Every structure is written in structure tokens, then in C-alpha cells.
C-alpha positions as CSV (number, residue, x, y, z in Angstrom):
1,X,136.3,25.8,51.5
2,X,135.3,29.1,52.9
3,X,134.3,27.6,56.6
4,X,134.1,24.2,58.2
5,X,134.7,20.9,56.9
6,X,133.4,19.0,54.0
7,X,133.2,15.6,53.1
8,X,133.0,13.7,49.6
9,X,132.4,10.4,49.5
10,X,132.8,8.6,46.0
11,X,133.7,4.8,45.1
12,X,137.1,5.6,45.0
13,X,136.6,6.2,49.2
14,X,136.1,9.4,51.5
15,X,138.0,12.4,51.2
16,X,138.0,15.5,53.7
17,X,139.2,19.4,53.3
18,X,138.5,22.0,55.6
19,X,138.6,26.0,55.6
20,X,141.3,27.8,53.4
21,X,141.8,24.5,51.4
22,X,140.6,23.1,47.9
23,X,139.2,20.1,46.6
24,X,139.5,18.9,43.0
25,X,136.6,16.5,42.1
26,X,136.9,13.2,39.8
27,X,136.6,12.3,36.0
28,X,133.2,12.3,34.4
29,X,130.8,9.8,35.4
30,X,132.1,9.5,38.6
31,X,129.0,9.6,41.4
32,X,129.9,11.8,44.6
33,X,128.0,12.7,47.7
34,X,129.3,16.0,49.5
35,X,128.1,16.1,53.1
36,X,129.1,18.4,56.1
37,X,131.5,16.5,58.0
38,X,132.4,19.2,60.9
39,X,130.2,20.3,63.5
40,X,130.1,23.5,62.4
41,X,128.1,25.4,59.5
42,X,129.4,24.9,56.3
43,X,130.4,27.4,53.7
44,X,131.5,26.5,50.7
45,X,131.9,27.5,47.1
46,X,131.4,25.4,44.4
47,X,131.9,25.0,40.5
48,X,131.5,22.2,38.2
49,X,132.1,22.3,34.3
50,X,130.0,19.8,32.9
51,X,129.0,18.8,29.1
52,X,126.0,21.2,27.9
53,X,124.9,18.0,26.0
54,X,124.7,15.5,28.8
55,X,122.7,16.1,32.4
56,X,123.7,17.6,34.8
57,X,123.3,14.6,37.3
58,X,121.4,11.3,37.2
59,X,120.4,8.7,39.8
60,X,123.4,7.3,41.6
61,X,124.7,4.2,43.7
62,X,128.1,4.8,45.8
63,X,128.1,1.0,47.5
């Protein structure tokens, strides 16, 4: 996290991690939503390896 705080919800719950920290994401097939959970801007840098063979995303549910 480069500024303010993010938020990534999955089914596994809500997890939080503001400026200077890191967040690791979950296994494969695992649906996410990242929001902005501050009430600041948002900076972030992201990177996801995924499998050149599958898509990239596809319609999720997270209830």
C-alpha cells in the first residue's frame, strides 16, 4: 500500500492493510472485492500472476 487504506473482502471474511504494509491475496478461484476503506485517496500497487490459459476474472458471488 503506497497511501490510505484498502479493503478486501472475500468468503473467507474482510481483511484491512494500510500505507507501508502488504497484502498477500488467496488461492485460485477464490472471488475478492478490493474497495477503499479510508477516507482518504487510495494508492496502491497491484500484481496478480494468473494462468495464461484460464481468464483473467469471471462473474462472481461473495454472500
Amino acid at each position: 500500500m503506497l497511501a490510505g487504506k484498502l479493503g478486501q473482502k472475500t468468503p473467507h471474511g474482510v481483511t484491512y492493510t494500510e500505507a507501508g504494509m502488504t497484502m498477500t491475496g488467496h488461492g485460485a478461484d477464490t472471488p475478492m472485492e478490493v474497495f477503499n476503506a479510508g477516507t482518504t485517496d487510495l494508492d496502491e500497487l497491484a500484481i496478480f500472476v494468473v494462468d495464461a490459459n484460464r481468464p483473467f476474472s469471471s462473474p462472481a458471488s461473495l454472500d
